[in-house]
Tab-separated table of C-alpha atoms in Angstrom:
chain	number	residue	atom	x	y	z
M	1	MET	CA	-50.027	4.844	-126.096
M	2	ALA	CA	-48.880	7.034	-123.187
M	3	ILE	CA	-52.009	9.188	-123.519
M	4	GLU	CA	-54.284	6.123	-123.463
M	5	LEU	CA	-52.473	4.780	-120.395
M	6	SER	CA	-52.850	8.159	-118.683
M	7	ASN	CA	-56.597	8.268	-119.448
M	8	LEU	CA	-57.003	4.706	-118.162
M	9	MET	CA	-55.224	5.583	-114.905
M	10	GLU	CA	-57.381	8.694	-114.462
M	11	ARG	CA	-60.571	6.660	-114.960
M	12	SER	CA	-59.326	4.008	-112.523
M	13	LEU	CA	-58.523	6.651	-109.898
M	14	SER	CA	-61.929	8.298	-110.320
M	15	MET	CA	-63.639	4.905	-109.956
M	16	LEU	CA	-61.623	4.132	-106.811
M	17	SER	CA	-62.500	7.558	-105.418
M	18	SER	CA	-66.195	6.964	-106.188
M	19	ASP	CA	-66.084	3.508	-104.587
M	20	HIS	CA	-64.377	4.945	-101.501
M	21	LYS	CA	-67.089	7.619	-101.173
M	22	SER	CA	-69.760	4.921	-101.407
M	23	VAL	CA	-68.041	2.905	-98.664
M	24	VAL	CA	-67.799	6.003	-96.451
M	25	SER	CA	-71.497	6.777	-97.054
M	26	MET	CA	-72.551	3.217	-96.208
M	27	ASN	CA	-70.451	3.233	-93.029
M	28	LEU	CA	-72.003	6.515	-91.929
M	29	PHE	CA	-75.537	5.332	-92.692
M	30	VAL	CA	-75.056	2.034	-90.806
M	31	ALA	CA	-73.626	3.991	-87.850
M	32	LEU	CA	-76.736	6.204	-87.906
M	33	LEU	CA	-78.966	3.095	-87.941
M	34	CYS	CA	-77.138	1.807	-84.853
M	35	ALA	CA	-77.576	5.201	-83.171
M	36	CYS	CA	-81.335	5.132	-83.913
M	37	ILE	CA	-81.679	1.702	-82.298
M	38	VAL	CA	-79.626	2.608	-79.198
M	39	ILE	CA	-81.328	5.987	-78.627
M	40	GLY	CA	-84.750	4.448	-79.345
M	41	HIS	CA	-84.046	1.803	-76.689
M	42	LEU	CA	-83.008	4.448	-74.134
M	43	LEU	CA	-86.233	6.370	-74.818
M	44	GLU	CA	-88.443	3.264	-74.768
M	45	GLU	CA	-90.276	4.330	-71.607
M	46	ASN	CA	-91.209	7.683	-73.188
M	47	ARG	CA	-94.650	7.296	-74.784
M	48	TRP	CA	-94.000	10.218	-77.160
M	49	MET	CA	-90.809	8.767	-78.636
M	50	ASN	CA	-90.021	5.538	-80.482
M	51	GLU	CA	-87.439	4.297	-82.980
M	52	SER	CA	-89.340	5.768	-85.938
M	53	ILE	CA	-89.546	9.287	-84.469
M	54	THR	CA	-85.946	8.972	-83.273
M	55	ALA	CA	-84.857	8.022	-86.799
M	56	LEU	CA	-86.722	11.025	-88.261
M	57	ILE	CA	-85.067	13.437	-85.807
M	58	ILE	CA	-81.601	11.924	-86.327
M	59	GLY	CA	-82.182	12.099	-90.089
M	60	LEU	CA	-83.097	15.790	-89.818
M	61	CYS	CA	-80.037	16.551	-87.662
M	62	THR	CA	-77.765	14.608	-90.019
M	63	GLY	CA	-79.262	16.458	-92.997
M	64	ILE	CA	-78.488	19.806	-91.330
M	65	VAL	CA	-74.878	18.765	-90.645
M	66	ILE	CA	-74.399	17.549	-94.240
M	67	LEU	CA	-75.931	20.781	-95.597
M	68	LEU	CA	-73.468	22.832	-93.542
M	69	THR	CA	-70.428	20.733	-94.481
M	70	THR	CA	-71.291	20.684	-98.210
M	71	ASN	CA	-72.114	24.424	-98.330
M	72	GLY	CA	-75.791	23.710	-99.017
M	73	THR	CA	-75.338	21.390	-101.989
M	74	SER	CA	-76.775	18.194	-100.467
M	75	SER	CA	-78.481	16.809	-97.357
M	76	HIS	CA	-78.156	13.087	-98.164
M	77	VAL	CA	-75.689	10.379	-97.214
M	78	LEU	CA	-77.244	8.052	-99.822
M	79	MET	CA	-79.411	8.855	-102.829
M	80	PHE	CA	-82.932	7.410	-102.771
M	81	SER	CA	-83.989	4.951	-105.449
M	82	GLU	CA	-87.512	3.588	-105.809
M	83	ASP	CA	-85.919	0.247	-106.771
M	84	LEU	CA	-84.096	0.171	-103.424
M	85	PHE	CA	-87.380	0.823	-101.650
M	86	PHE	CA	-89.687	-1.491	-103.622
M	87	ILE	CA	-87.251	-4.400	-104.082
M	88	TYR	CA	-85.234	-4.486	-100.841
M	89	LEU	CA	-86.905	-2.464	-98.068
M	90	LEU	CA	-90.656	-2.876	-98.574
M	91	PRO	CA	-90.921	-6.725	-98.893
M	92	PRO	CA	-89.644	-7.590	-95.367
M	93	ILE	CA	-91.889	-4.917	-93.796
M	94	ILE	CA	-95.079	-6.096	-95.509
M	95	PHE	CA	-94.277	-9.804	-95.152
M	96	ASN	CA	-93.637	-9.456	-91.422
M	97	ALA	CA	-96.904	-7.511	-91.085
M	98	GLY	CA	-98.757	-10.509	-92.535
M	99	PHE	CA	-96.629	-13.066	-90.672
M	100	GLN	CA	-97.056	-11.470	-87.224
M	101	VAL	CA	-100.704	-10.403	-87.566
M	102	LYS	CA	-103.219	-11.831	-85.121
M	103	LYS	CA	-105.226	-13.686	-87.734
M	104	LYS	CA	-108.329	-14.241	-85.613
M	105	GLN	CA	-108.827	-10.494	-85.024
M	106	PHE	CA	-107.803	-9.625	-88.598
M	107	PHE	CA	-110.261	-11.990	-90.298
M	108	ARG	CA	-113.017	-11.184	-87.788
M	109	ASN	CA	-112.837	-7.594	-89.074
M	110	PHE	CA	-111.879	-8.558	-92.625
M	111	MET	CA	-114.904	-6.964	-94.333
M	112	THR	CA	-114.456	-3.697	-92.436
M	113	ILE	CA	-110.731	-3.681	-93.225
M	114	MET	CA	-111.450	-4.252	-96.922
M	115	LEU	CA	-114.083	-1.498	-96.814
M	116	PHE	CA	-111.588	0.982	-95.383
M	117	GLY	CA	-108.497	-0.251	-97.245
M	118	ALA	CA	-109.960	-0.816	-100.729
M	119	VAL	CA	-113.282	1.077	-101.051
M	120	GLY	CA	-112.111	3.897	-98.766
M	121	THR	CA	-108.880	4.345	-100.708
M	122	LEU	CA	-110.844	4.538	-103.961
M	123	ILE	CA	-113.121	7.226	-102.476
M	124	SER	CA	-110.103	9.176	-101.226
M	125	PHE	CA	-108.409	8.739	-104.625
M	126	VAL	CA	-111.458	10.158	-106.464
M	127	ILE	CA	-111.803	13.162	-104.121
M	128	ILE	CA	-108.086	14.063	-104.215
M	129	SER	CA	-107.885	13.651	-108.015
M	130	ALA	CA	-111.071	15.680	-108.640
M	131	GLY	CA	-109.966	18.371	-106.201
M	132	ALA	CA	-106.512	18.564	-107.814
M	133	VAL	CA	-108.105	19.005	-111.260
M	134	HIS	CA	-110.433	21.745	-109.988
M	135	PHE	CA	-107.949	23.802	-107.938
M	136	PHE	CA	-104.647	23.275	-109.794
M	137	LYS	CA	-106.136	24.358	-113.123
M	138	GLN	CA	-107.235	27.618	-111.483
M	139	MET	CA	-103.767	28.126	-109.970
M	140	ASN	CA	-102.061	27.602	-113.341
M	141	ILE	CA	-99.212	25.539	-111.878
M	142	GLY	CA	-98.207	24.028	-115.220
M	143	THR	CA	-99.367	21.714	-117.970
M	144	LEU	CA	-100.670	18.602	-116.230
M	145	LYS	CA	-102.424	15.794	-118.079
M	146	ILE	CA	-105.361	13.792	-116.708
M	147	GLY	CA	-102.932	10.949	-115.932
M	148	ASP	CA	-100.863	13.328	-113.764
M	149	TYR	CA	-103.923	14.359	-111.751
M	150	LEU	CA	-104.905	10.715	-111.238
M	151	ALA	CA	-101.320	9.898	-110.221
M	152	ILE	CA	-101.510	12.694	-107.603
M	153	GLY	CA	-104.704	11.076	-106.299
M	154	ALA	CA	-103.054	7.637	-106.058
M	155	ILE	CA	-99.897	9.026	-104.415
M	156	PHE	CA	-101.724	11.005	-101.730
M	157	ALA	CA	-104.273	8.245	-101.121
M	158	ALA	CA	-101.423	6.051	-99.798
M	159	THR	CA	-101.310	6.405	-95.995
M	160	ASP	CA	-98.608	5.647	-93.444
M	161	SER	CA	-100.049	4.366	-90.171
M	162	VAL	CA	-96.752	3.057	-88.707
M	163	CYS	CA	-96.371	5.854	-86.125
M	164	THR	CA	-99.981	5.453	-84.972
M	165	LEU	CA	-99.560	1.695	-84.638
M	166	GLN	CA	-96.519	2.159	-82.401
M	167	VAL	CA	-98.609	4.284	-80.028
M	168	LEU	CA	-101.523	1.801	-79.974
M	169	ASN	CA	-101.341	-1.422	-77.979
M	170	GLN	CA	-102.472	-4.569	-79.792
M	171	ASP	CA	-103.643	-6.248	-76.572
M	172	GLU	CA	-105.404	-3.235	-74.994
M	173	THR	CA	-107.206	-2.047	-78.157
M	174	PRO	CA	-107.401	-5.119	-80.407
M	175	LEU	CA	-110.265	-3.843	-82.602
M	176	LEU	CA	-108.723	-0.410	-83.220
M	177	TYR	CA	-105.239	-1.843	-83.794
M	178	SER	CA	-106.582	-4.449	-86.219
M	179	LEU	CA	-108.520	-1.841	-88.231
M	180	VAL	CA	-105.662	0.692	-88.423
M	181	PHE	CA	-103.105	-1.996	-89.234
M	182	GLY	CA	-105.278	-3.824	-91.766
M	183	GLU	CA	-106.403	-0.647	-93.498
M	184	GLY	CA	-102.783	0.551	-93.726
M	185	VAL	CA	-101.593	-2.581	-95.518
M	186	VAL	CA	-104.580	-2.880	-97.889
M	187	ASN	CA	-104.452	0.882	-98.517
M	188	ASP	CA	-100.791	0.739	-99.592
M	189	ALA	CA	-101.523	-2.202	-101.877
M	190	THR	CA	-104.582	-0.495	-103.388
M	191	SER	CA	-102.658	2.735	-103.976
M	192	VAL	CA	-99.802	0.913	-105.707
M	193	VAL	CA	-102.256	-1.106	-107.836
M	194	LEU	CA	-104.080	2.119	-108.777
M	195	PHE	CA	-100.801	3.851	-109.620
M	196	ASN	CA	-99.623	0.923	-111.773
M	197	ALA	CA	-102.992	0.816	-113.562
M	198	ILE	CA	-102.752	4.558	-114.282
M	199	GLN	CA	-99.233	4.149	-115.687
M	200	SER	CA	-100.303	1.305	-117.996
M	201	PHE	CA	-103.138	3.236	-119.695
M	202	ASP	CA	-103.158	6.233	-122.028
M	203	LEU	CA	-105.713	8.391	-120.258
M	204	SER	CA	-105.291	11.494	-122.432
M	205	HIS	CA	-108.369	10.484	-124.490
M	206	ILE	CA	-110.470	8.705	-121.873
M	207	ASN	CA	-113.824	7.181	-122.817
M	208	LEU	CA	-116.212	4.544	-121.458
M	209	SER	CA	-114.228	1.666	-122.979
M	210	ILE	CA	-110.939	2.812	-121.449
M	211	ALA	CA	-112.651	3.464	-118.093
M	212	LEU	CA	-114.073	-0.076	-118.027
M	213	LYS	CA	-110.685	-1.534	-118.965
M	214	PHE	CA	-109.097	0.503	-116.175
M	215	VAL	CA	-111.586	-0.826	-113.589
M	216	GLY	CA	-111.155	-4.374	-114.906
M	217	SER	CA	-107.370	-4.049	-114.720
M	218	PHE	CA	-107.615	-2.851	-111.110
M	219	PHE	CA	-109.727	-5.814	-109.972
M	220	TYR	CA	-107.570	-8.259	-111.951
M	221	LEU	CA	-104.397	-6.967	-110.262
M	222	PHE	CA	-106.045	-7.094	-106.838
M	223	ILE	CA	-107.387	-10.662	-107.131
M	224	ALA	CA	-104.394	-12.121	-109.017
M	225	SER	CA	-101.917	-10.634	-106.517
M	226	THR	CA	-103.817	-12.099	-103.568
M	227	MET	CA	-104.066	-15.543	-105.174
M	228	LEU	CA	-100.346	-15.596	-106.020
M	229	GLY	CA	-99.468	-14.892	-102.374
M	230	VAL	CA	-101.787	-17.648	-101.129
M	231	ILE	CA	-100.379	-20.169	-103.647
M	232	ALA	CA	-96.765	-19.302	-102.734
M	233	GLY	CA	-97.528	-19.734	-99.023
M	234	LEU	CA	-99.295	-23.077	-99.534
M	235	LEU	CA	-96.493	-24.311	-101.809
M	236	SER	CA	-93.864	-23.546	-99.165
M	237	ALA	CA	-95.925	-25.422	-96.542
M	238	PHE	CA	-96.301	-28.421	-98.869
M	239	ILE	CA	-92.570	-28.600	-99.707
M	240	ILE	CA	-91.416	-28.308	-96.098
M	241	LYS	CA	-93.977	-30.835	-94.847
M	242	LYS	CA	-93.206	-33.428	-97.531
M	243	LEU	CA	-89.415	-33.131	-97.453
M	244	TYR	CA	-89.182	-32.603	-93.663
M	245	MET	CA	-85.946	-30.647	-93.934
M	246	GLY	CA	-85.669	-30.061	-90.198
M	247	ARG	CA	-84.404	-33.581	-89.541
M	248	HIS	CA	-81.132	-32.658	-91.254
M	249	SER	CA	-80.838	-28.890	-90.987
M	250	THR	CA	-83.035	-26.129	-89.623
M	251	ASP	CA	-81.049	-23.653	-91.735
M	252	ARG	CA	-82.638	-25.038	-94.887
M	253	GLU	CA	-86.143	-24.594	-93.500
M	254	VAL	CA	-85.488	-20.974	-92.552
M	255	ALA	CA	-83.733	-20.228	-95.861
M	256	LEU	CA	-86.579	-21.763	-97.880
M	257	MET	CA	-89.223	-19.749	-96.024
M	258	ILE	CA	-87.332	-16.470	-96.559
M	259	LEU	CA	-86.611	-17.195	-100.230
M	260	MET	CA	-90.151	-18.398	-101.015
M	261	ALA	CA	-91.585	-15.230	-99.464
M	262	TYR	CA	-89.202	-13.034	-101.459
M	263	LEU	CA	-89.843	-15.079	-104.610
M	264	SER	CA	-93.595	-14.455	-104.311
M	265	TYR	CA	-92.948	-10.700	-104.196
M	266	MET	CA	-90.558	-10.747	-107.161
M	267	LEU	CA	-92.925	-12.940	-109.219
M	268	ALA	CA	-95.701	-10.419	-108.597
M	269	GLU	CA	-93.437	-7.610	-109.811
M	270	LEU	CA	-92.351	-9.728	-112.791
M	271	PHE	CA	-95.974	-10.233	-113.883
M	272	TYR	CA	-96.870	-6.556	-113.156
M	273	LEU	CA	-99.036	-7.458	-110.140
M	274	SER	CA	-99.030	-5.903	-106.653
M	275	GLY	CA	-96.060	-7.288	-104.722
M	276	ILE	CA	-97.427	-5.721	-101.513
M	277	LEU	CA	-100.667	-7.729	-101.588
M	278	THR	CA	-98.860	-10.882	-102.702
M	279	VAL	CA	-96.218	-10.910	-99.978
M	280	PHE	CA	-98.742	-9.844	-97.303
M	281	PHE	CA	-101.061	-12.804	-97.949
M	282	CYS	CA	-98.030	-15.048	-98.405
M	283	GLY	CA	-97.010	-14.042	-94.868
M	284	ILE	CA	-100.478	-14.811	-93.481
M	285	VAL	CA	-100.592	-18.257	-95.151
M	286	MET	CA	-97.012	-19.084	-94.105
M	287	SER	CA	-97.700	-18.187	-90.459
M	288	HIS	CA	-100.818	-20.396	-90.480
M	289	TYR	CA	-99.497	-23.426	-92.383
M	290	THR	CA	-95.737	-23.380	-93.088
M	291	TRP	CA	-94.726	-22.200	-89.612
M	292	HIS	CA	-96.456	-25.191	-87.977
M	293	ASN	CA	-94.598	-27.667	-90.220
M	294	VAL	CA	-91.075	-26.589	-89.218
M	295	THR	CA	-89.070	-27.577	-86.142
M	296	GLU	CA	-89.324	-25.671	-82.867
M	297	SER	CA	-85.929	-24.004	-83.322
M	298	SER	CA	-86.907	-22.892	-86.848
M	299	ARG	CA	-90.117	-21.336	-85.488
M	300	VAL	CA	-88.159	-19.198	-83.035
M	301	THR	CA	-85.551	-18.286	-85.672
M	302	THR	CA	-88.033	-17.298	-88.385
M	303	LYS	CA	-90.193	-15.261	-86.020
M	304	HIS	CA	-87.244	-13.155	-84.863
M	305	ALA	CA	-85.508	-13.046	-88.263
M	306	PHE	CA	-88.564	-11.637	-90.049
M	307	ALA	CA	-89.214	-9.132	-87.244
M	308	THR	CA	-85.556	-7.981	-87.286
M	309	LEU	CA	-85.446	-7.500	-91.072
M	310	SER	CA	-88.704	-5.523	-90.940
M	311	PHE	CA	-87.471	-3.409	-88.034
M	312	VAL	CA	-84.178	-2.455	-89.733
M	313	ALA	CA	-85.943	-1.665	-93.023
M	314	GLU	CA	-88.429	0.652	-91.245
M	315	ILE	CA	-85.633	2.500	-89.421
M	316	PHE	CA	-83.741	2.836	-92.722
M	317	ILE	CA	-86.793	4.430	-94.394
M	318	PHE	CA	-87.560	6.883	-91.564
M	319	LEU	CA	-83.903	7.890	-91.337
M	320	TYR	CA	-83.829	8.674	-95.040
M	321	VAL	CA	-87.168	10.525	-94.927
M	322	GLY	CA	-85.695	12.751	-92.193
M	323	MET	CA	-82.724	13.656	-94.397
M	324	ASP	CA	-84.908	14.031	-97.495
M	325	ALA	CA	-86.998	16.696	-95.747
M	326	LEU	CA	-84.009	19.045	-96.187
M	327	ASP	CA	-83.401	18.252	-99.862
M	328	ILE	CA	-82.016	21.484	-101.292
M	329	GLU	CA	-83.591	20.927	-104.723
M	330	LYS	CA	-87.094	20.742	-103.225
M	331	TRP	CA	-86.558	23.860	-101.135
M	332	ARG	CA	-85.204	25.686	-104.191
M	333	VAL	CA	-88.548	25.134	-105.940
M	334	VAL	CA	-90.355	26.478	-102.868
M	335	ARG	CA	-88.076	29.533	-102.777
M	336	ASP	CA	-88.789	30.350	-106.434
M	337	SER	CA	-92.570	30.456	-105.854
M	338	PRO	CA	-93.301	30.340	-102.101
M	339	GLY	CA	-96.915	31.498	-102.340
M	340	LYS	CA	-97.850	28.912	-104.941
M	341	SER	CA	-96.013	26.131	-103.047
M	342	VAL	CA	-97.822	26.947	-99.795
M	343	GLY	CA	-101.120	27.079	-101.689
M	344	VAL	CA	-100.563	23.668	-103.308
M	345	SER	CA	-99.570	22.147	-99.940
M	346	ALA	CA	-102.618	23.626	-98.205
M	347	ILE	CA	-104.963	22.364	-100.941
M	348	LEU	CA	-103.477	18.854	-100.816
M	349	LEU	CA	-103.725	18.797	-97.004
M	350	GLY	CA	-107.366	19.885	-97.211
M	351	LEU	CA	-108.126	17.250	-99.862
M	352	VAL	CA	-106.455	14.528	-97.782
M	353	LEU	CA	-108.507	15.569	-94.710
M	354	LEU	CA	-111.700	15.597	-96.772
M	355	GLY	CA	-110.858	12.328	-98.521
M	356	ARG	CA	-110.325	10.551	-95.188
M	357	ALA	CA	-113.503	11.951	-93.626
M	358	ALA	CA	-115.561	11.098	-96.729
M	359	PHE	CA	-115.125	7.375	-96.160
M	360	VAL	CA	-114.115	6.766	-92.511
M	361	PHE	CA	-117.355	8.002	-90.932
M	362	PRO	CA	-119.872	6.738	-93.557
M	363	LEU	CA	-118.187	3.322	-93.883
M	364	SER	CA	-117.941	3.022	-90.088
M	365	PHE	CA	-121.688	3.654	-89.906
M	366	LEU	CA	-122.319	0.925	-92.511
M	367	SER	CA	-119.982	-1.478	-90.706
M	368	ASN	CA	-121.743	-0.865	-87.379
M	369	LEU	CA	-125.096	-1.805	-88.951
M	370	THR	CA	-123.771	-5.341	-89.510
M	371	LYS	CA	-122.447	-5.746	-85.934
M	372	LYS	CA	-124.709	-7.130	-83.236
M	373	SER	CA	-122.401	-6.794	-80.236
M	374	SER	CA	-121.640	-3.273	-78.955
M	375	HIS	CA	-117.924	-4.018	-78.339
M	376	GLU	CA	-117.539	-4.958	-82.018
M	377	LYS	CA	-118.908	-1.609	-83.194
M	378	ILE	CA	-116.581	1.286	-84.040
M	379	GLY	CA	-117.134	4.154	-81.602
M	380	LEU	CA	-116.772	7.856	-82.445
M	381	LYS	CA	-113.385	8.125	-80.685
M	382	GLN	CA	-112.128	5.101	-82.611
M	383	GLN	CA	-113.413	6.601	-85.873
M	384	LEU	CA	-111.522	9.825	-85.129
M	385	THR	CA	-108.367	7.813	-84.420
M	386	ILE	CA	-108.729	5.917	-87.714
M	387	TRP	CA	-109.326	9.216	-89.542
M	388	TRP	CA	-106.272	10.827	-87.919
M	389	ALA	CA	-104.075	7.741	-88.376
M	390	GLY	CA	-104.405	7.978	-92.148
M	391	LEU	CA	-103.418	11.646	-92.441
M	392	MET	CA	-99.667	10.937	-92.519
M	393	ARG	CA	-97.917	10.170	-95.782
M	394	GLY	CA	-94.799	8.007	-95.721
M	395	ALA	CA	-92.384	5.973	-97.748
M	396	VAL	CA	-94.898	4.478	-100.224
M	397	SER	CA	-96.114	7.935	-101.241
M	398	MET	CA	-92.517	9.124	-101.559
M	399	ALA	CA	-91.510	6.139	-103.690
M	400	LEU	CA	-94.540	6.547	-105.987
M	401	ALA	CA	-93.762	10.266	-106.324
M	402	TYR	CA	-90.186	9.451	-107.380
M	403	LYS	CA	-91.522	6.930	-109.864
M	404	GLN	CA	-93.985	9.485	-111.333
M	405	VAL	CA	-91.222	12.096	-111.737
M	406	ARG	CA	-89.041	9.632	-113.621
M	407	CYS	CA	-91.850	8.420	-115.932
């Protein structure tokens, strides 16, 4: 009895110690988020610095401090989880992107955006996957299946245009901003849909039938996800208009809009669709219909609430990416085979550059053929900006990579 009581007390103490460490970690991470916002505000006039870059630098510095204090065992305050990213951080960012988008400019360039975001991502995916198969087999980096090569293509086809967007001005360069922004969102959605389709098929013995099913699954996910977002947005507009909640409480209107948006994302994940596409189009529909059916105070509240949630989630991601760059486990792999690691990185960088160029310039040429006005055409400088904007890889690629490792 005494032994059991002693074991119970030891387990309780270890749990309390673990809980205390978690509380300390959360406090430190929230303090770092506050520091990112304050320093980002102080550097607002500097065109080379913004909150995202500030968060990356603070993350790197924090990682160095943690490495020194833990004798090189860890560089993280919190451990990354793809569930944390996909369920809690990504939805507010994508929803706010759809909610705040200038719809007139977005839909005016809708076909070009879909060309870059969907067709362009597929071209980039094919080039990166084919290049990985060709070069990695020669390098003998390990036993990779065809599904692994395709997963590499999907992961590195996902771009991160957030930093570029923060340098561009939506009012000064509306066409360029709309194309970079729209391509970024559709690209992320296409990459996630591709990755999910790859995971759901056994591609070890691929044939024509499996290839057709794969293509059909991709288009089904794309169309069904979009339709679910539109339906969720229209449903929220219908409920708020019919019940007119604002006459009693604006809090209910705001709460319903937030919950309906999040519900659309979770339903998409529940039915194995693309939550990114769903919540993005839900945001567009809500901003066009639901937002005009709420009271004036609710309009102001929702606009700032969605922007704030998106802003904090973005800072959270960049802060973690900064710390993750010093992950000791990743550097240990590089140390064991530095030449091979540098070679793999160089090949992937070259494939990403080639994959972007293979669709940005040809598709821009095709898009320009359909434009009558010269100011609607994509100039060479703008094409170079779009090409360069898609060279960075961010949180979506990182989350998909984590998911692939754990599969």
